Coordinates of C-alpha atoms in Angstrom, one line a residue:
Chain A
M1 CA 88.9 58.9 -34.6
P2 CA 85.7 56.9 -34.3
A3 CA 82.3 57.9 -33.7
S4 CA 80.8 54.5 -33.4
R5 CA 79.9 52.4 -30.6
T6 CA 83.7 51.6 -30.0
G7 CA 86.7 53.0 -31.0
T8 CA 90.4 53.4 -31.7
V9 CA 93.4 53.7 -29.5
A10 CA 95.3 55.0 -32.8
E11 CA 96.3 58.5 -31.6
G12 CA 98.6 60.2 -34.3
A13 CA 97.9 57.2 -36.7
G14 CA 97.3 57.7 -40.4
E15 CA 94.4 59.4 -41.4
P16 CA 91.7 58.3 -43.9
S17 CA 92.8 59.5 -47.6
S18 CA 90.9 61.9 -49.2
N19 CA 88.8 60.5 -52.5
G20 CA 89.6 63.5 -54.3
G21 CA 86.6 65.7 -53.6
D22 CA 87.3 69.4 -52.8
P23 CA 86.3 70.3 -49.3
S24 CA 86.6 74.3 -50.0
R25 CA 83.2 73.9 -52.4
V26 CA 81.0 73.5 -49.3
A27 CA 83.0 75.2 -46.8
G28 CA 81.6 78.8 -47.7
A29 CA 78.0 77.5 -47.3
A30 CA 79.0 75.8 -44.0
R31 CA 80.7 78.6 -42.4
R32 CA 78.2 80.0 -40.4
G33 CA 76.8 76.9 -39.3
R34 CA 80.5 76.1 -38.5
S35 CA 80.6 79.4 -36.1
L36 CA 77.4 78.0 -34.4
L37 CA 78.7 74.6 -33.9
G38 CA 81.9 76.7 -32.3
A39 CA 79.6 78.5 -29.8
V40 CA 77.7 75.2 -28.8
A41 CA 80.8 73.1 -28.7
G42 CA 82.6 74.5 -25.4
P43 CA 80.2 73.2 -23.0
V44 CA 80.0 69.8 -25.0
L45 CA 83.6 69.6 -24.9
E46 CA 84.0 70.1 -21.3
R47 CA 81.2 67.4 -20.7
I48 CA 83.4 65.0 -22.8
Q49 CA 86.6 65.9 -20.7
D50 CA 85.0 65.5 -17.6
R51 CA 84.1 61.9 -18.6
L52 CA 87.4 60.8 -20.5
A53 CA 89.4 59.3 -17.6
A54 CA 88.6 55.5 -17.3
D55 CA 87.1 54.5 -14.4
L56 CA 87.2 50.8 -14.5
D57 CA 85.2 50.2 -11.2
D58 CA 82.3 51.8 -13.4
R59 CA 82.1 48.0 -14.6
D60 CA 79.1 46.2 -13.0
P61 CA 79.0 42.6 -13.7
D62 CA 75.7 42.2 -11.5
Y63 CA 74.1 45.0 -14.2
I64 CA 75.4 43.0 -17.2
R65 CA 74.2 39.8 -15.8
E66 CA 70.9 41.1 -15.2
N67 CA 70.9 42.7 -19.0
L68 CA 72.1 39.6 -20.8
P69 CA 68.4 38.4 -21.6
W70 CA 67.2 41.1 -23.8
V71 CA 70.4 41.1 -25.2
W72 CA 70.6 37.6 -25.8
L73 CA 66.8 37.7 -27.5
L74 CA 68.4 40.3 -29.6
S75 CA 71.3 38.5 -30.9
S76 CA 69.5 35.1 -31.2
L77 CA 66.3 36.0 -32.8
W78 CA 67.2 39.4 -34.5
F79 CA 70.8 39.0 -35.6
R80 CA 71.1 35.2 -35.5
G81 CA 74.2 35.6 -34.3
E82 CA 76.9 33.1 -34.6
V83 CA 80.2 33.3 -32.8
R84 CA 83.0 30.8 -33.6
G85 CA 86.1 30.0 -32.0
M86 CA 85.9 31.8 -28.3
G87 CA 87.8 29.1 -27.0
R88 CA 90.7 30.7 -28.5
I89 CA 90.9 33.6 -26.2
P90 CA 93.4 33.1 -23.7
E91 CA 91.3 32.6 -20.4
D92 CA 94.0 33.8 -17.7
R93 CA 95.6 36.8 -18.9
P94 CA 95.0 40.1 -20.4
V95 CA 94.6 40.2 -24.1
L96 CA 93.9 42.6 -26.6
L97 CA 90.7 41.8 -29.1
V98 CA 90.8 43.7 -32.1
G99 CA 87.9 43.8 -34.3
N100 CA 86.7 45.0 -38.1
H101 CA 83.6 47.1 -37.0
S102 CA 80.4 47.5 -38.9
G103 CA 76.4 48.7 -38.7
G104 CA 76.7 52.8 -38.4
N105 CA 76.5 54.0 -35.0
I106 CA 74.2 50.9 -34.3
T107 CA 76.9 48.5 -34.3
P108 CA 75.5 44.4 -33.8
D109 CA 78.8 42.9 -33.9
T110 CA 79.8 44.6 -30.5
L111 CA 76.3 43.3 -29.1
V112 CA 76.6 39.8 -30.5
F113 CA 80.3 39.4 -29.5
T114 CA 80.1 41.2 -26.1
L115 CA 76.8 38.7 -25.3
A116 CA 79.4 35.7 -26.1
F117 CA 82.6 36.8 -24.3
C118 CA 80.0 37.3 -21.0
T119 CA 78.4 34.1 -21.5
Y120 CA 81.5 32.1 -22.5
F121 CA 83.9 33.6 -19.9
G122 CA 81.0 34.6 -17.3
V123 CA 80.5 38.2 -16.6
E124 CA 83.0 38.1 -13.7
R125 CA 85.8 38.0 -16.2
R126 CA 87.0 41.9 -16.7
F127 CA 86.0 42.9 -19.9
H128 CA 86.5 46.5 -21.5
Q129 CA 85.6 47.7 -24.6
L130 CA 86.9 51.1 -26.2
A131 CA 84.5 53.7 -27.3
H132 CA 84.4 57.3 -28.7
N133 CA 84.0 60.1 -26.2
L134 CA 80.8 61.1 -28.0
V135 CA 79.2 57.9 -27.1
L136 CA 80.8 57.9 -23.5
S137 CA 79.2 61.5 -23.2
S138 CA 76.0 60.5 -24.8
P139 CA 72.8 59.7 -22.8
I140 CA 73.8 56.0 -22.9
G141 CA 76.9 56.5 -21.5
P142 CA 76.3 55.9 -18.0
L143 CA 75.1 52.5 -19.2
L144 CA 77.6 51.7 -21.2
R145 CA 80.0 52.3 -18.5
R146 CA 78.5 49.7 -16.4
Y147 CA 79.1 47.4 -19.4
G148 CA 82.7 47.9 -18.9
T149 CA 83.0 50.7 -21.9
V150 CA 85.8 53.3 -21.4
A151 CA 86.8 56.3 -23.6
A152 CA 89.0 55.2 -26.4
S153 CA 92.5 56.3 -25.8
P154 CA 96.2 54.5 -25.0
Q155 CA 95.9 55.7 -21.3
N156 CA 92.8 54.0 -20.8
A157 CA 93.4 51.0 -22.8
R158 CA 96.7 50.3 -20.7
K159 CA 95.1 50.8 -17.4
A160 CA 92.7 48.1 -18.3
L161 CA 95.0 45.7 -19.4
E162 CA 97.2 46.4 -16.6
A163 CA 94.2 45.7 -14.3
G164 CA 94.2 41.9 -16.3
A165 CA 91.3 42.5 -18.5
A166 CA 90.2 41.6 -21.9
V167 CA 90.0 44.7 -24.3
L168 CA 88.0 45.2 -27.2
V169 CA 89.3 47.9 -29.8
Y170 CA 88.1 48.6 -33.1
P171 CA 90.8 50.4 -34.8
G172 CA 88.6 51.3 -37.8
G173 CA 86.2 53.1 -35.4
D174 CA 84.1 55.8 -37.1
W175 CA 85.7 55.2 -40.6
E176 CA 85.0 51.6 -41.0
V177 CA 81.8 51.2 -39.3
H178 CA 80.1 54.0 -41.7
R179 CA 81.7 52.4 -45.0
P180 CA 79.7 52.1 -47.9
S181 CA 77.8 48.6 -47.7
W182 CA 79.3 47.6 -50.7
Q183 CA 82.7 47.5 -48.9
S184 CA 81.0 45.1 -46.2
G185 CA 84.1 42.6 -47.1
K186 CA 86.5 44.9 -46.7
V187 CA 88.7 45.3 -43.7
D188 CA 89.4 49.1 -43.5
F189 CA 91.4 50.3 -40.2
A190 CA 92.6 53.6 -42.0
G191 CA 96.1 53.0 -41.5
R192 CA 95.5 53.5 -37.7
R193 CA 98.5 51.3 -35.8
G194 CA 97.7 52.5 -32.4
F195 CA 96.5 49.1 -31.3
V196 CA 100.0 47.3 -32.4
R197 CA 101.8 50.0 -30.1
L198 CA 99.7 49.3 -27.3
A199 CA 99.7 45.6 -27.7
L200 CA 103.5 45.8 -27.6
E201 CA 103.7 48.4 -24.5
A202 CA 101.4 46.0 -22.4
D203 CA 103.3 42.8 -23.6
V204 CA 99.8 41.2 -24.5
P205 CA 98.7 39.2 -27.2
I206 CA 96.4 40.4 -29.9
V207 CA 93.3 38.1 -30.7
P208 CA 91.6 39.0 -34.4
V209 CA 87.9 39.1 -33.9
V210 CA 86.4 39.3 -37.6
S211 CA 82.8 40.1 -38.2
I212 CA 80.7 40.2 -41.2
G213 CA 77.1 41.2 -41.7
G214 CA 76.7 44.4 -39.9
Q215 CA 77.2 46.4 -42.8
E216 CA 74.1 44.9 -44.3
T217 CA 71.9 46.5 -41.5
A218 CA 71.1 49.4 -43.4
L219 CA 72.3 50.5 -47.1
F220 CA 75.4 53.0 -45.9
L221 CA 76.1 55.2 -48.9
S222 CA 79.1 57.3 -48.1
H223 CA 81.7 58.1 -45.3
G224 CA 80.8 61.9 -45.6
E225 CA 84.1 63.1 -44.5
H226 CA 84.1 66.3 -46.9
L227 CA 80.9 67.1 -45.4
S228 CA 82.3 66.7 -41.8
R229 CA 85.4 68.4 -42.6
A230 CA 83.7 71.6 -44.0
L231 CA 81.5 71.8 -40.9
G232 CA 84.5 71.4 -38.7
L233 CA 83.3 68.4 -37.0
D234 CA 86.7 67.1 -37.0
R235 CA 88.3 69.6 -35.2
L236 CA 85.3 70.1 -32.9
F237 CA 84.3 66.6 -32.1
R238 CA 87.0 64.3 -33.3
L239 CA 84.3 63.0 -35.9
K240 CA 86.0 62.4 -39.2
V241 CA 82.8 61.4 -41.1
L242 CA 79.0 62.6 -41.4
P243 CA 78.0 59.4 -43.0
I244 CA 74.8 59.3 -45.3
S245 CA 72.8 56.3 -45.6
V246 CA 69.6 54.9 -46.3
A247 CA 67.9 53.5 -43.0
L248 CA 64.5 52.7 -40.9
P249 CA 62.7 54.9 -39.8
W250 CA 64.7 58.0 -41.2
I251 CA 64.5 56.9 -45.1
V252 CA 67.6 59.2 -45.6
N253 CA 69.8 59.3 -42.9
V254 CA 72.2 62.0 -41.9
G255 CA 74.8 61.3 -39.2
D256 CA 73.4 58.3 -37.9
F257 CA 73.4 60.6 -34.5
L258 CA 69.9 58.9 -33.3
G259 CA 70.7 55.6 -34.6
H260 CA 68.4 53.7 -36.9
L261 CA 66.5 50.3 -36.6
P262 CA 68.8 47.8 -38.0
L263 CA 67.5 45.3 -40.7
P264 CA 68.0 41.6 -39.1
S265 CA 71.1 40.6 -40.7
K266 CA 72.6 37.8 -39.9
I267 CA 76.0 38.6 -38.0
T268 CA 78.9 35.8 -37.9
I269 CA 81.9 36.4 -35.8
Q270 CA 85.0 34.4 -36.1
V271 CA 88.1 34.8 -33.2
L272 CA 91.4 33.7 -34.7
E273 CA 93.9 32.3 -33.0
P274 CA 96.1 34.7 -30.5
I275 CA 99.5 36.6 -32.0
E276 CA 101.9 36.7 -29.7
L277 CA 103.8 39.5 -31.0
T278 CA 107.4 39.1 -29.6
E279 CA 107.3 35.3 -30.1
R280 CA 106.1 35.9 -33.9
F281 CA 108.2 39.0 -34.7
G282 CA 111.4 39.0 -32.1
R283 CA 112.1 41.2 -29.5
D284 CA 111.4 44.5 -31.2
P285 CA 108.8 44.1 -33.7
D286 CA 108.2 46.5 -36.4
V287 CA 104.8 48.2 -36.1
D288 CA 104.0 48.4 -39.7
E289 CA 104.7 44.6 -40.2
V290 CA 102.5 43.7 -37.3
Y291 CA 100.0 45.8 -39.0
E292 CA 100.1 44.5 -42.2
H293 CA 100.2 40.6 -40.6
V294 CA 97.2 41.2 -38.4
T295 CA 95.1 43.0 -41.0
E296 CA 95.9 40.6 -44.0
L297 CA 95.0 37.8 -41.7
M298 CA 91.4 39.6 -41.0
Q299 CA 90.9 40.4 -44.5
A300 CA 91.4 36.7 -45.5
T301 CA 89.3 35.5 -42.8
L302 CA 86.5 38.1 -43.8
D303 CA 86.9 37.2 -47.6
E304 CA 86.0 33.4 -46.3
L305 CA 83.1 34.7 -44.3
A306 CA 81.7 36.9 -47.3
A307 CA 82.1 33.8 -49.5
E308 CA 79.7 31.5 -47.1
R309 CA 76.8 34.2 -47.5
R310 CA 74.5 33.3 -50.1
L311 CA 72.0 36.5 -49.7
P312 CA 72.7 40.3 -48.2
V313 CA 70.9 40.0 -44.8
I314 CA 69.9 36.4 -44.9
G315 CA 73.0 35.5 -45.0
Chain B
M1 CA 61.6 27.4 -16.0
R2 CA 61.9 23.7 -15.5
I3 CA 62.5 20.8 -18.2
E4 CA 61.9 17.1 -17.6
Q5 CA 62.4 14.3 -20.3
S6 CA 63.0 10.4 -19.7
I7 CA 63.7 7.8 -21.9
E8 CA 64.0 3.8 -21.5
V9 CA 67.6 2.4 -21.8
D10 CA 68.1 -1.5 -22.2
A11 CA 71.0 -1.6 -20.1
P12 CA 71.8 -2.5 -16.0
R13 CA 71.2 0.7 -14.0
P14 CA 74.7 0.4 -12.8
V15 CA 76.1 0.7 -16.4
V16 CA 74.1 3.9 -17.3
W17 CA 75.0 5.5 -13.8
D18 CA 78.9 5.1 -14.8
Y19 CA 78.3 6.6 -18.2
V20 CA 76.0 9.6 -16.8
T21 CA 78.4 10.4 -14.2
D22 CA 81.5 10.2 -16.0
P23 CA 82.7 13.7 -16.9
A24 CA 84.7 12.6 -20.3
N25 CA 81.6 11.2 -21.7
N26 CA 79.2 14.6 -21.7
L27 CA 80.6 16.1 -24.9
E28 CA 79.8 12.9 -26.5
F29 CA 76.3 12.7 -25.6
M30 CA 75.2 16.1 -24.5
H31 CA 73.8 17.6 -27.5
G32 CA 74.7 21.3 -27.4
A33 CA 77.6 21.0 -24.9
T34 CA 80.4 22.7 -26.1
R35 CA 82.6 22.6 -23.1
W36 CA 82.3 20.1 -19.7
E37 CA 85.8 20.2 -18.0
V38 CA 86.7 19.2 -14.5
A39 CA 87.1 22.3 -12.5
G40 CA 89.0 21.4 -9.2
G41 CA 90.7 18.2 -7.8
I42 CA 87.5 15.7 -8.0
D43 CA 86.5 14.6 -11.3
R44 CA 83.4 13.1 -9.9
G45 CA 81.2 12.4 -7.0
L46 CA 80.0 15.1 -4.2
G47 CA 81.7 18.5 -4.4
A48 CA 83.2 17.9 -7.8
R49 CA 82.9 21.0 -9.8
Y50 CA 82.4 20.8 -14.0
R51 CA 82.8 24.1 -16.3
V52 CA 80.1 23.5 -18.6
L53 CA 78.9 25.4 -21.5
L54 CA 75.6 24.7 -23.5
H55 CA 75.1 26.5 -26.9
I56 CA 71.5 28.3 -27.0
G57 CA 70.8 30.7 -29.4
S58 CA 73.5 32.7 -30.3
A59 CA 75.7 31.8 -27.2
D60 CA 77.5 29.7 -25.1
V61 CA 75.6 29.6 -22.0
G62 CA 76.6 28.1 -18.7
G63 CA 79.4 28.7 -15.8
L64 CA 80.8 26.7 -13.0
I65 CA 78.2 23.9 -11.5
E66 CA 78.9 21.8 -8.6
V67 CA 77.3 18.1 -7.5
V68 CA 75.3 18.7 -4.7
E69 CA 73.8 15.0 -4.6
W70 CA 75.4 12.0 -5.4
S71 CA 73.5 8.6 -4.4
P72 CA 74.8 5.8 -6.9
P73 CA 73.4 4.6 -8.9
G74 CA 70.2 6.9 -8.8
D75 CA 70.4 10.2 -8.3
M76 CA 73.0 12.9 -9.2
A77 CA 72.2 16.4 -8.8
W78 CA 74.3 19.9 -9.5
S79 CA 73.3 23.4 -8.7
S80 CA 75.3 26.3 -10.4
V81 CA 78.3 28.4 -8.5
T82 CA 78.6 30.8 -11.4
G83 CA 77.0 31.6 -14.6
I84 CA 73.4 31.2 -15.3
D85 CA 71.3 29.8 -12.4
Q86 CA 70.5 26.3 -13.3
R87 CA 70.2 22.9 -11.0
G88 CA 70.5 19.5 -13.2
R89 CA 69.6 16.1 -12.2
W90 CA 69.9 12.4 -13.3
R91 CA 67.7 10.3 -11.9
L92 CA 67.8 6.4 -12.9
R93 CA 65.1 3.9 -11.9
D94 CA 65.3 0.2 -12.5
L95 CA 62.4 -0.7 -14.8
P96 CA 60.3 -4.1 -14.0
Q97 CA 61.1 -5.7 -17.0
G98 CA 64.9 -4.8 -17.0
G99 CA 66.9 -1.9 -18.2
T100 CA 66.6 1.6 -16.9
R101 CA 64.4 4.8 -17.0
V102 CA 66.5 7.5 -17.3
T103 CA 65.2 10.9 -16.3
F104 CA 67.1 14.2 -16.8
R105 CA 65.8 17.4 -15.2
F106 CA 67.0 20.8 -16.0
A107 CA 65.4 23.8 -13.8
Y108 CA 66.9 27.2 -14.8
G109 CA 66.6 30.7 -14.6
V110 CA 67.6 34.2 -15.9
A111 CA 69.0 37.1 -13.2
G112 CA 67.1 40.1 -12.8
G113 CA 63.6 38.4 -14.1
G114 CA 61.1 40.8 -15.7
L115 CA 59.8 40.8 -18.7
W116 CA 62.8 40.2 -21.0
G117 CA 63.9 37.4 -18.3
L118 CA 60.3 35.7 -19.0
I119 CA 60.5 35.8 -22.6
S120 CA 64.3 34.4 -22.9
E121 CA 63.4 31.6 -20.5
R122 CA 60.8 30.6 -22.8
V123 CA 62.3 31.1 -25.9
A124 CA 65.5 29.3 -24.8
A125 CA 63.2 26.2 -23.6
R126 CA 62.4 25.6 -27.3
W127 CA 65.9 24.8 -28.0
L128 CA 66.4 23.0 -24.7
R129 CA 63.8 20.6 -24.8
S130 CA 65.2 19.7 -28.4
D131 CA 68.8 19.5 -27.2
F132 CA 67.5 17.1 -24.1
R133 CA 65.5 15.1 -26.4
R134 CA 68.7 14.6 -28.9
T135 CA 70.9 14.0 -25.5
L136 CA 68.7 11.2 -24.2
E137 CA 68.4 9.4 -27.6
N138 CA 72.5 9.8 -27.6
L139 CA 72.7 8.5 -24.5
K140 CA 70.4 5.3 -25.2
R141 CA 72.3 4.9 -28.3
A142 CA 75.8 4.7 -26.8
L143 CA 74.6 2.2 -24.0
E144 CA 72.7 -0.1 -26.4
G145 CA 75.0 0.2 -28.8
D146 CA 78.1 -0.3 -26.5
R147 CA 76.2 -3.6 -24.8
T148 CA 75.5 -4.7 -28.6
L149 CA 79.3 -4.6 -29.4
A150 CA 80.2 -6.1 -26.2

């Protein structure tokens, strides 16, 4: 499950595969740290549980509108954002927007796309983003809720879709967002198929949203999944990763808990045509088949976007 | 923030009026416009509404606008209903030597104000001035070209 700005609804979905390391090698050294983590985790988890339920009414269109200027400045001048194909998003019905995710815990793709959505359709249109529990429990959680961010769970996503909203989900979540920078051109949902089941249950189209550039805002080196498991972070906080990167201003950045100063990498986002699942795959679609179709489409688009880039960061 | 730009077009005022007030032409000559759709029952005249987007920086910015002044063949003004606060005006006047002086005015403000609002208004103005200049040049080219062809 993700630790990034936005997250996954793929409960029970396949886990990221191990790359062959032995977690027991570091488990002993981490045992004392893990017991300490366990002691402090209780109150934190209680706080998280309190904030899990989706209150869609926390979304505040006036607040979003008043904050668009600085988001626009950041998106236009720092990230030189370019969003293509917004007109493909159905205007008058709920829709599940499925994106690939990049940029560590500072996710410029979300910022650029949220701005594009709010200016294109207006802040009046309901738009919710799914985020990891830890993000919503952090000090910025209350601010994100006013943007329409809710905790990533199938229940919350269904509730938002039933309310007629456009819902943005990043199935790859914390796994994908911390992938090494040299895998920038790879869509990696880690087998999480929850988004397909959600779209089928809610009978809404999937609109793939493919972005590139976020993984060039720092030098991401490793997911750190073995370290996370050894420290018990996966059990305590649903954190599958403890990423390691080279990023400003920390230089060596472990965890990315405080975020980082992103390099001004050009962010390009391509919105694809909506996929009507029952229309395309029949009345009882196979989840695996839909998953493969969506990820293949997104990967092909990401390949095209990668081919357009001449230089890292510059774009 | 208010931007005003003018150009002289070698075409009669009624011809210019018909061209600039026809919503079907806006995507043709308005540089940076990515959407200009009729929203509602009236396609031109007082009370006509349009869903309008202009590409500024990294986003398509705009919203729903409504025509609030309609004085053919001289003045047409609109005001925003939703989206970014804006007011626009086409102002057409006869030139003594023949032809029409076309003036385009656009005033806008961002919600919330504050430092970020001030900065973003000024940064956007740089893009908008350039877009509006090209808009007027497109208009001149379309109208003078059409007349030549006719």
